[in-house]
């Protein structure tokens, strides 16, 4: 059982126990009552104190009477669609409640309910159902664990993807090493295979560096030591990193737009984000084209766009391209040496700067990625290059 499930079970057990005590005390201390002729009214109201306990619970809580009518439901239970009016809407919960009422045994389960909150398709609940008192009343506690499940799935996928990505270059290097050993008497073959080992080692290094960068920024926490960052200098550094690959394909890296704009943030992270965008543009562009990096002020933000004349991105893939290890064209990405983490890093760099990244793309017409980052000083005003960063403040 997971830590979250154990915590919920402990909390549910405590609540059930506390409510049972309240019910028992009220039954003992209350004046003797004569049951109604058909028993419908007996125990129909909640004893004093029970409503107060249910009101402070973080999970969805519902109390049913002997005829499956809802006596009390928390706001969370109604928000999730578990309760409507005086009826419990989840058939699985109603079946559990009836079983508990028949045999008096506490039951635990997990159920999926059609989403009624925040656009979720389904909501997964850990539930605990227990009897209350001696009048057929039943307590239902349901804890939303949809987000926890999503995070666990993301974690599992991440571990699986990292394992796969690491295994590929490591396996290739192992195979190449064996080949070199067998070809020890052929200097030309040794040189060729050694060169391929260097490429695989570089690929492994890029992957490790990207993982380190991603782990540093993926929490979307504020940058610990922000400072003034010159957009012009960041673009210049990023282009310097990408020039060799662009030159090999005769792709021109062109800059344009406003100069002298600055943001408040981390220059190293900004260069990393721009380098990833330019690298992607070069990797997915045909030879003899150009990649344009442009800057423009937009109120209190600075917009940095990277446009290419490449193959474009299918519309159905646009929503997923910022996911870790997602590749539009996996075969092409492996040929170009991509790690599948570049755009995820861009997204997290933007979030760390309290900004955002967006994309426009059309198959066959290229793509444009745009970073929108808060301008230094709250207004995107150009600072003449003759004025140093410290003086501009």
PDB file of N, CA, C and O in Angstrom, residues 262-338:
ATOM      1  N   UNK A 262      16.124  43.947 -21.875  1.00  0.00           N
ATOM      2  CA  UNK A 262      16.656  43.144 -20.778  1.00  0.00           C
ATOM      3  C   UNK A 262      15.530  42.538 -19.960  1.00  0.00           C
ATOM      4  O   UNK A 262      14.420  43.070 -19.913  1.00  0.00           O
ATOM      5  N   UNK A 263      15.827  41.420 -19.310  1.00  0.00           N
ATOM      6  CA  UNK A 263      14.886  40.789 -18.395  1.00  0.00           C
ATOM      7  C   UNK A 263      15.569  40.592 -17.047  1.00  0.00           C
ATOM      8  O   UNK A 263      16.777  40.797 -16.916  1.00  0.00           O
ATOM      9  N   UNK A 264      14.781  40.191 -16.067  1.00  0.00           N
ATOM     10  CA  UNK A 264      15.300  39.896 -14.734  1.00  0.00           C
ATOM     11  C   UNK A 264      15.255  38.391 -14.568  1.00  0.00           C
ATOM     12  O   UNK A 264      14.192  37.788 -14.563  1.00  0.00           O
ATOM     13  N   UNK A 265      16.428  37.763 -14.501  1.00  0.00           N
ATOM     14  CA  UNK A 265      16.421  36.309 -14.431  1.00  0.00           C
ATOM     15  C   UNK A 265      17.812  35.728 -14.357  1.00  0.00           C
ATOM     16  O   UNK A 265      18.704  36.266 -13.706  1.00  0.00           O
ATOM     17  N   UNK A 266      18.016  34.611 -15.050  1.00  0.00           N
ATOM     18  CA  UNK A 266      19.275  33.872 -15.029  1.00  0.00           C
ATOM     19  C   UNK A 266      19.795  33.768 -16.450  1.00  0.00           C
ATOM     20  O   UNK A 266      19.144  33.154 -17.308  1.00  0.00           O
ATOM     21  N   UNK A 267      20.966  34.361 -16.708  1.00  0.00           N
ATOM     22  CA  UNK A 267      21.480  34.391 -18.083  1.00  0.00           C
ATOM     23  C   UNK A 267      21.826  33.001 -18.596  1.00  0.00           C
ATOM     24  O   UNK A 267      21.590  32.678 -19.761  1.00  0.00           O
ATOM     25  N   UNK A 268      22.351  32.127 -17.721  1.00  0.00           N
ATOM     26  CA  UNK A 268      22.721  30.788 -18.162  1.00  0.00           C
ATOM     27  C   UNK A 268      21.495  29.981 -18.593  1.00  0.00           C
ATOM     28  O   UNK A 268      21.512  29.276 -19.615  1.00  0.00           O
ATOM     29  N   UNK A 269      20.408  30.099 -17.816  1.00  0.00           N
ATOM     30  CA  UNK A 269      19.184  29.383 -18.175  1.00  0.00           C
ATOM     31  C   UNK A 269      18.590  29.917 -19.472  1.00  0.00           C
ATOM     32  O   UNK A 269      18.094  29.143 -20.301  1.00  0.00           O
ATOM     33  N   UNK A 270      18.621  31.225 -19.645  1.00  0.00           N
ATOM     34  CA  UNK A 270      18.069  31.801 -20.874  1.00  0.00           C
ATOM     35  C   UNK A 270      18.868  31.344 -22.087  1.00  0.00           C
ATOM     36  O   UNK A 270      18.297  30.997 -23.128  1.00  0.00           O
ATOM     37  N   UNK A 271      20.180  31.323 -21.976  1.00  0.00           N
ATOM     38  CA  UNK A 271      21.020  30.843 -23.083  1.00  0.00           C
ATOM     39  C   UNK A 271      20.704  29.375 -23.373  1.00  0.00           C
ATOM     40  O   UNK A 271      20.610  28.968 -24.541  1.00  0.00           O
ATOM     41  N   UNK A 272      20.516  28.577 -22.334  1.00  0.00           N
ATOM     42  CA  UNK A 272      20.182  27.162 -22.523  1.00  0.00           C
ATOM     43  C   UNK A 272      18.867  27.015 -23.284  1.00  0.00           C
ATOM     44  O   UNK A 272      18.753  26.191 -24.208  1.00  0.00           O
ATOM     45  N   UNK A 273      17.847  27.793 -22.905  1.00  0.00           N
ATOM     46  CA  UNK A 273      16.551  27.715 -23.582  1.00  0.00           C
ATOM     47  C   UNK A 273      16.676  28.124 -25.045  1.00  0.00           C
ATOM     48  O   UNK A 273      16.155  27.446 -25.942  1.00  0.00           O
ATOM     49  N   UNK A 274      17.375  29.229 -25.307  1.00  0.00           N
ATOM     50  CA  UNK A 274      17.538  29.696 -26.690  1.00  0.00           C
ATOM     51  C   UNK A 274      18.365  28.707 -27.511  1.00  0.00           C
ATOM     52  O   UNK A 274      18.066  28.455 -28.691  1.00  0.00           O
ATOM     53  N   UNK A 275      19.395  28.139 -26.901  1.00  0.00           N
ATOM     54  CA  UNK A 275      20.218  27.157 -27.615  1.00  0.00           C
ATOM     55  C   UNK A 275      19.375  25.958 -28.029  1.00  0.00           C
ATOM     56  O   UNK A 275      19.495  25.449 -29.150  1.00  0.00           O
ATOM     57  N   UNK A 276      18.495  25.492 -27.127  1.00  0.00           N
ATOM     58  CA  UNK A 276      17.638  24.356 -27.461  1.00  0.00           C
ATOM     59  C   UNK A 276      16.673  24.693 -28.595  1.00  0.00           C
ATOM     60  O   UNK A 276      16.435  23.865 -29.485  1.00  0.00           O
ATOM     61  N   UNK A 277      16.118  25.893 -28.570  1.00  0.00           N
ATOM     62  CA  UNK A 277      15.201  26.287 -29.643  1.00  0.00           C
ATOM     63  C   UNK A 277      15.922  26.400 -30.983  1.00  0.00           C
ATOM     64  O   UNK A 277      15.412  25.946 -32.019  1.00  0.00           O
ATOM     65  N   UNK A 278      17.116  26.991 -30.977  1.00  0.00           N
ATOM     66  CA  UNK A 278      17.874  27.143 -32.232  1.00  0.00           C
ATOM     67  C   UNK A 278      18.366  25.788 -32.724  1.00  0.00           C
ATOM     68  O   UNK A 278      18.303  25.492 -33.924  1.00  0.00           O
ATOM     69  N   UNK A 279      18.836  24.943 -31.808  1.00  0.00           N
ATOM     70  CA  UNK A 279      19.275  23.599 -32.184  1.00  0.00           C
ATOM     71  C   UNK A 279      18.146  22.818 -32.851  1.00  0.00           C
ATOM     72  O   UNK A 279      18.344  22.137 -33.859  1.00  0.00           O
ATOM     73  N   UNK A 280      16.936  22.898 -32.257  1.00  0.00           N
ATOM     74  CA  UNK A 280      15.785  22.215 -32.838  1.00  0.00           C
ATOM     75  C   UNK A 280      15.470  22.755 -34.230  1.00  0.00           C
ATOM     76  O   UNK A 280      15.175  21.997 -35.158  1.00  0.00           O
ATOM     77  N   UNK A 281      15.519  24.078 -34.367  1.00  0.00           N
ATOM     78  CA  UNK A 281      15.216  24.697 -35.657  1.00  0.00           C
ATOM     79  C   UNK A 281      16.201  24.230 -36.726  1.00  0.00           C
ATOM     80  O   UNK A 281      15.816  23.922 -37.859  1.00  0.00           O
ATOM     81  N   UNK A 282      17.477  24.145 -36.362  1.00  0.00           N
ATOM     82  CA  UNK A 282      18.498  23.695 -37.312  1.00  0.00           C
ATOM     83  C   UNK A 282      18.299  22.213 -37.651  1.00  0.00           C
ATOM     84  O   UNK A 282      18.378  21.799 -38.815  1.00  0.00           O
ATOM     85  N   UNK A 283      18.014  21.387 -36.614  1.00  0.00           N
ATOM     86  CA  UNK A 283      17.879  19.945 -36.815  1.00  0.00           C
ATOM     87  C   UNK A 283      16.720  19.603 -37.734  1.00  0.00           C
ATOM     88  O   UNK A 283      16.794  18.648 -38.517  1.00  0.00           O
ATOM     89  N   UNK A 284      15.642  20.379 -37.667  1.00  0.00           N
ATOM     90  CA  UNK A 284      14.448  20.053 -38.449  1.00  0.00           C
ATOM     91  C   UNK A 284      14.261  20.955 -39.668  1.00  0.00           C
ATOM     92  O   UNK A 284      13.157  21.046 -40.205  1.00  0.00           O
ATOM     93  N   UNK A 285      15.339  21.621 -40.095  1.00  0.00           N
ATOM     94  CA  UNK A 285      15.287  22.471 -41.291  1.00  0.00           C
ATOM     95  C   UNK A 285      16.121  21.853 -42.409  1.00  0.00           C
ATOM     96  O   UNK A 285      17.160  21.233 -42.144  1.00  0.00           O
ATOM     97  N   UNK A 286      15.703  22.023 -43.645  1.00  0.00           N
ATOM     98  CA  UNK A 286      16.511  21.524 -44.766  1.00  0.00           C
ATOM     99  C   UNK A 286      17.743  22.397 -44.973  1.00  0.00           C
ATOM    100  O   UNK A 286      17.839  23.511 -44.420  1.00  0.00           O
ATOM    101  N   UNK A 287      18.660  21.914 -45.745  1.00  0.00           N
ATOM    102  CA  UNK A 287      19.883  22.688 -46.031  1.00  0.00           C
ATOM    103  C   UNK A 287      19.554  23.967 -46.812  1.00  0.00           C
ATOM    104  O   UNK A 287      18.522  24.063 -47.474  1.00  0.00           O
ATOM    105  N   UNK A 288      20.489  24.928 -46.706  1.00  0.00           N
ATOM    106  CA  UNK A 288      20.425  26.182 -47.463  1.00  0.00           C
ATOM    107  C   UNK A 288      19.195  27.027 -47.105  1.00  0.00           C
ATOM    108  O   UNK A 288      18.656  27.743 -47.954  1.00  0.00           O
ATOM    109  N   UNK A 289      18.723  26.911 -45.855  1.00  0.00           N
ATOM    110  CA  UNK A 289      17.625  27.768 -45.399  1.00  0.00           C
ATOM    111  C   UNK A 289      18.165  28.698 -44.316  1.00  0.00           C
ATOM    112  O   UNK A 289      19.374  28.831 -44.161  1.00  0.00           O
ATOM    113  N   UNK A 290      17.266  29.313 -43.567  1.00  0.00           N
ATOM    114  CA  UNK A 290      17.730  30.192 -42.487  1.00  0.00           C
ATOM    115  C   UNK A 290      16.830  30.079 -41.279  1.00  0.00           C
ATOM    116  O   UNK A 290      15.648  29.721 -41.376  1.00  0.00           O
ATOM    117  N   UNK A 291      17.427  30.367 -40.134  1.00  0.00           N
ATOM    118  CA  UNK A 291      16.713  30.415 -38.858  1.00  0.00           C
ATOM    119  C   UNK A 291      16.817  31.838 -38.339  1.00  0.00           C
ATOM    120  O   UNK A 291      17.921  32.396 -38.252  1.00  0.00           O
ATOM    121  N   UNK A 292      15.668  32.424 -37.994  1.00  0.00           N
ATOM    122  CA  UNK A 292      15.636  33.824 -37.569  1.00  0.00           C
ATOM    123  C   UNK A 292      15.305  33.906 -36.082  1.00  0.00           C
ATOM    124  O   UNK A 292      14.313  33.330 -35.621  1.00  0.00           O
ATOM    125  N   UNK A 293      16.140  34.627 -35.353  1.00  0.00           N
ATOM    126  CA  UNK A 293      15.895  34.899 -33.941  1.00  0.00           C
ATOM    127  C   UNK A 293      15.566  36.381 -33.821  1.00  0.00           C
ATOM    128  O   UNK A 293      16.406  37.237 -34.097  1.00  0.00           O
ATOM    129  N   UNK A 294      14.344  36.699 -33.425  1.00  0.00           N
ATOM    130  CA  UNK A 294      13.917  38.098 -33.361  1.00  0.00           C
ATOM    131  C   UNK A 294      13.413  38.450 -31.966  1.00  0.00           C
ATOM    132  O   UNK A 294      12.946  37.582 -31.222  1.00  0.00           O
ATOM    133  N   UNK A 295      13.519  39.722 -31.638  1.00  0.00           N
ATOM    134  CA  UNK A 295      13.129  40.221 -30.313  1.00  0.00           C
ATOM    135  C   UNK A 295      12.229  41.434 -30.491  1.00  0.00           C
ATOM    136  O   UNK A 295      12.473  42.273 -31.363  1.00  0.00           O
ATOM    137  N   UNK A 296      11.207  41.531 -29.643  1.00  0.00           N
ATOM    138  CA  UNK A 296      10.366  42.732 -29.677  1.00  0.00           C
ATOM    139  C   UNK A 296       9.784  42.975 -28.294  1.00  0.00           C
ATOM    140  O   UNK A 296       9.494  42.026 -27.545  1.00  0.00           O
ATOM    141  N   UNK A 297       9.611  44.265 -27.941  1.00  0.00           N
ATOM    142  CA  UNK A 297       8.970  44.595 -26.667  1.00  0.00           C
ATOM    143  C   UNK A 297       7.460  44.421 -26.788  1.00  0.00           C
ATOM    144  O   UNK A 297       6.875  44.639 -27.851  1.00  0.00           O
ATOM    145  N   UNK A 298       6.831  44.019 -25.691  1.00  0.00           N
ATOM    146  CA  UNK A 298       5.380  43.873 -25.685  1.00  0.00           C
ATOM    147  C   UNK A 298       4.856  44.246 -24.307  1.00  0.00           C
ATOM    148  O   UNK A 298       4.620  43.388 -23.452  1.00  0.00           O
ATOM    149  N   UNK A 299       4.728  45.553 -24.081  1.00  0.00           N
ATOM    150  CA  UNK A 299       4.255  46.034 -22.783  1.00  0.00           C
ATOM    151  C   UNK A 299       5.252  45.748 -21.687  1.00  0.00           C
ATOM    152  O   UNK A 299       6.379  46.250 -21.702  1.00  0.00           O
ATOM    153  N   UNK A 300       4.868  44.895 -20.735  1.00  0.00           N
ATOM    154  CA  UNK A 300       5.758  44.562 -19.620  1.00  0.00           C
ATOM    155  C   UNK A 300       6.509  43.262 -19.865  1.00  0.00           C
ATOM    156  O   UNK A 300       7.104  42.702 -18.942  1.00  0.00           O
ATOM    157  N   UNK A 301       6.486  42.765 -21.099  1.00  0.00           N
ATOM    158  CA  UNK A 301       7.211  41.533 -21.422  1.00  0.00           C
ATOM    159  C   UNK A 301       8.115  41.744 -22.635  1.00  0.00           C
ATOM    160  O   UNK A 301       7.953  42.686 -23.404  1.00  0.00           O
ATOM    161  N   UNK A 302       9.060  40.818 -22.760  1.00  0.00           N
ATOM    162  CA  UNK A 302       9.931  40.767 -23.935  1.00  0.00           C
ATOM    163  C   UNK A 302       9.635  39.471 -24.662  1.00  0.00           C
ATOM    164  O   UNK A 302       9.597  38.406 -24.040  1.00  0.00           O
ATOM    165  N   UNK A 303       9.402  39.551 -25.962  1.00  0.00           N
ATOM    166  CA  UNK A 303       9.122  38.365 -26.759  1.00  0.00           C
ATOM    167  C   UNK A 303      10.334  38.016 -27.618  1.00  0.00           C
ATOM    168  O   UNK A 303      10.827  38.849 -28.372  1.00  0.00           O
ATOM    169  N   UNK A 304      10.793  36.782 -27.460  1.00  0.00           N
ATOM    170  CA  UNK A 304      11.921  36.278 -28.251  1.00  0.00           C
ATOM    171  C   UNK A 304      11.400  35.131 -29.101  1.00  0.00           C
ATOM    172  O   UNK A 304      10.915  34.128 -28.552  1.00  0.00           O
ATOM    173  N   UNK A 305      11.483  35.274 -30.418  1.00  0.00           N
ATOM    174  CA  UNK A 305      10.951  34.257 -31.320  1.00  0.00           C
ATOM    175  C   UNK A 305      12.072  33.590 -32.116  1.00  0.00           C
ATOM    176  O   UNK A 305      13.010  34.262 -32.547  1.00  0.00           O
ATOM    177  N   UNK A 306      11.949  32.288 -32.293  1.00  0.00           N
ATOM    178  CA  UNK A 306      12.880  31.519 -33.122  1.00  0.00           C
ATOM    179  C   UNK A 306      12.049  30.868 -34.234  1.00  0.00           C
ATOM    180  O   UNK A 306      11.199  30.026 -33.959  1.00  0.00           O
ATOM    181  N   UNK A 307      12.296  31.303 -35.479  1.00  0.00           N
ATOM    182  CA  UNK A 307      11.509  30.824 -36.623  1.00  0.00           C
ATOM    183  C   UNK A 307      12.398  30.060 -37.594  1.00  0.00           C
ATOM    184  O   UNK A 307      13.551  30.439 -37.824  1.00  0.00           O
ATOM    185  N   UNK A 308      11.849  28.997 -38.147  1.00  0.00           N
ATOM    186  CA  UNK A 308      12.605  28.218 -39.131  1.00  0.00           C
ATOM    187  C   UNK A 308      11.755  27.960 -40.371  1.00  0.00           C
ATOM    188  O   UNK A 308      10.563  28.288 -40.406  1.00  0.00           O
ATOM    189  N   UNK A 309      12.376  27.396 -41.369  1.00  0.00           N
ATOM    190  CA  UNK A 309      11.696  27.044 -42.617  1.00  0.00           C
ATOM    191  C   UNK A 309      11.696  25.527 -42.781  1.00  0.00           C
ATOM    192  O   UNK A 309      11.863  25.004 -43.870  1.00  0.00           O
ATOM    193  N   UNK A 310      11.500  24.857 -41.657  1.00  0.00           N
ATOM    194  CA  UNK A 310      11.636  23.410 -41.618  1.00  0.00           C
ATOM    195  C   UNK A 310      10.382  22.650 -41.969  1.00  0.00           C
ATOM    196  O   UNK A 310       9.459  23.162 -42.614  1.00  0.00           O
ATOM    197  N   UNK A 311      10.333  21.405 -41.498  1.00  0.00           N
ATOM    198  CA  UNK A 311       9.264  20.489 -41.884  1.00  0.00           C
ATOM    199  C   UNK A 311       7.949  20.753 -41.167  1.00  0.00           C
ATOM    200  O   UNK A 311       6.905  20.245 -41.566  1.00  0.00           O
ATOM    201  N   UNK A 312       7.975  21.569 -40.104  1.00  0.00           N
ATOM    202  CA  UNK A 312       6.758  21.863 -39.363  1.00  0.00           C
ATOM    203  C   UNK A 312       6.351  20.731 -38.437  1.00  0.00           C
ATOM    204  O   UNK A 312       6.963  19.661 -38.408  1.00  0.00           O
ATOM    205  N   UNK A 313       5.291  20.976 -37.672  1.00  0.00           N
ATOM    206  CA  UNK A 313       4.826  20.024 -36.668  1.00  0.00           C
ATOM    207  C   UNK A 313       3.365  19.699 -36.938  1.00  0.00           C
ATOM    208  O   UNK A 313       2.549  20.602 -37.113  1.00  0.00           O
ATOM    209  N   UNK A 314       2.991  18.420 -36.970  1.00  0.00           N
ATOM    210  CA  UNK A 314       1.581  18.064 -37.164  1.00  0.00           C
ATOM    211  C   UNK A 314       0.703  18.669 -36.068  1.00  0.00           C
ATOM    212  O   UNK A 314       1.120  18.763 -34.905  1.00  0.00           O
ATOM    213  N   UNK A 315      -0.492  19.068 -36.435  1.00  0.00           N
ATOM    214  CA  UNK A 315      -1.383  19.733 -35.481  1.00  0.00           C
ATOM    215  C   UNK A 315      -1.660  18.869 -34.263  1.00  0.00           C
ATOM    216  O   UNK A 315      -1.719  19.363 -33.130  1.00  0.00           O
ATOM    217  N   UNK A 316      -1.804  17.563 -34.468  1.00  0.00           N
ATOM    218  CA  UNK A 316      -2.128  16.677 -33.347  1.00  0.00           C
ATOM    219  C   UNK A 316      -0.974  16.535 -32.358  1.00  0.00           C
ATOM    220  O   UNK A 316      -1.162  16.061 -31.228  1.00  0.00           O
ATOM    221  N   UNK A 317       0.240  16.944 -32.768  1.00  0.00           N
ATOM    222  CA  UNK A 317       1.407  16.816 -31.888  1.00  0.00           C
ATOM    223  C   UNK A 317       1.715  18.106 -31.128  1.00  0.00           C
ATOM    224  O   UNK A 317       2.532  18.095 -30.202  1.00  0.00           O
ATOM    225  N   UNK A 318       1.061  19.206 -31.492  1.00  0.00           N
ATOM    226  CA  UNK A 318       1.409  20.506 -30.904  1.00  0.00           C
ATOM    227  C   UNK A 318       1.211  20.537 -29.392  1.00  0.00           C
ATOM    228  O   UNK A 318       1.972  21.187 -28.676  1.00  0.00           O
ATOM    229  N   UNK A 319       0.185  19.840 -28.897  1.00  0.00           N
ATOM    230  CA  UNK A 319      -0.095  19.867 -27.464  1.00  0.00           C
ATOM    231  C   UNK A 319       0.913  19.055 -26.656  1.00  0.00           C
ATOM    232  O   UNK A 319       0.999  19.208 -25.441  1.00  0.00           O
ATOM    233  N   UNK A 320       1.684  18.189 -27.316  1.00  0.00           N
ATOM    234  CA  UNK A 320       2.567  17.285 -26.577  1.00  0.00           C
ATOM    235  C   UNK A 320       4.058  17.603 -26.740  1.00  0.00           C
ATOM    236  O   UNK A 320       4.891  16.958 -26.090  1.00  0.00           O
ATOM    237  N   UNK A 321       4.392  18.561 -27.580  1.00  0.00           N
ATOM    238  CA  UNK A 321       5.809  18.740 -27.906  1.00  0.00           C
ATOM    239  C   UNK A 321       6.652  19.214 -26.728  1.00  0.00           C
ATOM    240  O   UNK A 321       7.879  19.073 -26.751  1.00  0.00           O
ATOM    241  N   UNK A 322       6.026  19.758 -25.684  1.00  0.00           N
ATOM    242  CA  UNK A 322       6.799  20.205 -24.529  1.00  0.00           C
ATOM    243  C   UNK A 322       6.915  19.115 -23.458  1.00  0.00           C
ATOM    244  O   UNK A 322       7.460  19.355 -22.387  1.00  0.00           O
ATOM    245  N   UNK A 323       6.396  17.923 -23.740  1.00  0.00           N
ATOM    246  CA  UNK A 323       6.546  16.807 -22.812  1.00  0.00           C
ATOM    247  C   UNK A 323       7.962  16.232 -22.901  1.00  0.00           C
ATOM    248  O   UNK A 323       8.564  16.211 -23.974  1.00  0.00           O
ATOM    249  N   UNK A 324       8.451  15.748 -21.778  1.00  0.00           N
ATOM    250  CA  UNK A 324       9.772  15.141 -21.748  1.00  0.00           C
ATOM    251  C   UNK A 324       9.801  13.881 -22.613  1.00  0.00           C
ATOM    252  O   UNK A 324       8.913  13.037 -22.512  1.00  0.00           O
ATOM    253  N   UNK A 325      10.817  13.801 -23.463  1.00  0.00           N
ATOM    254  CA  UNK A 325      11.083  12.655 -24.336  1.00  0.00           C
ATOM    255  C   UNK A 325      10.070  12.485 -25.466  1.00  0.00           C
ATOM    256  O   UNK A 325      10.149  11.515 -26.204  1.00  0.00           O
ATOM    257  N   UNK A 326       9.128  13.413 -25.604  1.00  0.00           N
ATOM    258  CA  UNK A 326       8.210  13.296 -26.735  1.00  0.00           C
ATOM    259  C   UNK A 326       8.922  13.761 -28.005  1.00  0.00           C
ATOM    260  O   UNK A 326       9.561  14.804 -28.025  1.00  0.00           O
ATOM    261  N   UNK A 327       8.806  12.960 -29.058  1.00  0.00           N
ATOM    262  CA  UNK A 327       9.428  13.299 -30.333  1.00  0.00           C
ATOM    263  C   UNK A 327       8.393  13.193 -31.443  1.00  0.00           C
ATOM    264  O   UNK A 327       7.685  12.185 -31.542  1.00  0.00           O
ATOM    265  N   UNK A 328       8.318  14.223 -32.282  1.00  0.00           N
ATOM    266  CA  UNK A 328       7.424  14.175 -33.430  1.00  0.00           C
ATOM    267  C   UNK A 328       7.924  13.125 -34.420  1.00  0.00           C
ATOM    268  O   UNK A 328       7.165  12.335 -34.968  1.00  0.00           O
ATOM    269  N   UNK A 329       9.235  13.116 -34.637  1.00  0.00           N
ATOM    270  CA  UNK A 329       9.865  12.166 -35.557  1.00  0.00           C
ATOM    271  C   UNK A 329      11.027  11.516 -34.819  1.00  0.00           C
ATOM    272  O   UNK A 329      12.136  12.047 -34.776  1.00  0.00           O
ATOM    273  N   UNK A 330      10.753  10.367 -34.197  1.00  0.00           N
ATOM    274  CA  UNK A 330      11.770   9.715 -33.357  1.00  0.00           C
ATOM    275  C   UNK A 330      13.006   9.331 -34.163  1.00  0.00           C
ATOM    276  O   UNK A 330      14.138   9.492 -33.695  1.00  0.00           O
ATOM    277  N   UNK A 331      12.801   8.820 -35.381  1.00  0.00           N
ATOM    278  CA  UNK A 331      13.939   8.387 -36.198  1.00  0.00           C
ATOM    279  C   UNK A 331      14.845   9.563 -36.532  1.00  0.00           C
ATOM    280  O   UNK A 331      16.071   9.482 -36.422  1.00  0.00           O
ATOM    281  N   UNK A 332      14.242  10.693 -36.914  1.00  0.00           N
ATOM    282  CA  UNK A 332      15.037  11.868 -37.256  1.00  0.00           C
ATOM    283  C   UNK A 332      15.769  12.406 -36.031  1.00  0.00           C
ATOM    284  O   UNK A 332      16.910  12.833 -36.097  1.00  0.00           O
ATOM    285  N   UNK A 333      15.092  12.359 -34.876  1.00  0.00           N
ATOM    286  CA  UNK A 333      15.705  12.859 -33.646  1.00  0.00           C
ATOM    287  C   UNK A 333      16.940  12.056 -33.284  1.00  0.00           C
ATOM    288  O   UNK A 333      17.941  12.602 -32.826  1.00  0.00           O
ATOM    289  N   UNK A 334      16.898  10.751 -33.493  1.00  0.00           N
ATOM    290  CA  UNK A 334      18.059   9.918 -33.163  1.00  0.00           C
ATOM    291  C   UNK A 334      19.214  10.216 -34.120  1.00  0.00           C
ATOM    292  O   UNK A 334      20.374  10.195 -33.726  1.00  0.00           O
ATOM    293  N   UNK A 335      18.878  10.477 -35.378  1.00  0.00           N
ATOM    294  CA  UNK A 335      19.926  10.799 -36.347  1.00  0.00           C
ATOM    295  C   UNK A 335      20.614  12.109 -35.977  1.00  0.00           C
ATOM    296  O   UNK A 335      21.836  12.244 -36.066  1.00  0.00           O
ATOM    297  N   UNK A 336      19.823  13.093 -35.523  1.00  0.00           N
ATOM    298  CA  UNK A 336      20.389  14.398 -35.187  1.00  0.00           C
ATOM    299  C   UNK A 336      20.991  14.434 -33.790  1.00  0.00           C
ATOM    300  O   UNK A 336      21.616  15.429 -33.410  1.00  0.00           O
ATOM    301  N   UNK A 337      20.787  13.368 -33.018  1.00  0.00           N
ATOM    302  CA  UNK A 337      21.391  13.308 -31.692  1.00  0.00           C
ATOM    303  C   UNK A 337      20.581  13.992 -30.612  1.00  0.00           C
ATOM    304  O   UNK A 337      21.082  14.266 -29.529  1.00  0.00           O
ATOM    305  N   UNK A 338      19.288  14.279 -30.872  1.00  0.00           N
ATOM    306  CA  UNK A 338      18.460  14.948 -29.881  1.00  0.00           C
ATOM    307  C   UNK A 338      18.163  14.051 -28.693  1.00  0.00           C
ATOM    308  O   UNK A 338      18.076  12.830 -28.815  1.00  0.00           O
TER     309      UNK A 338
END
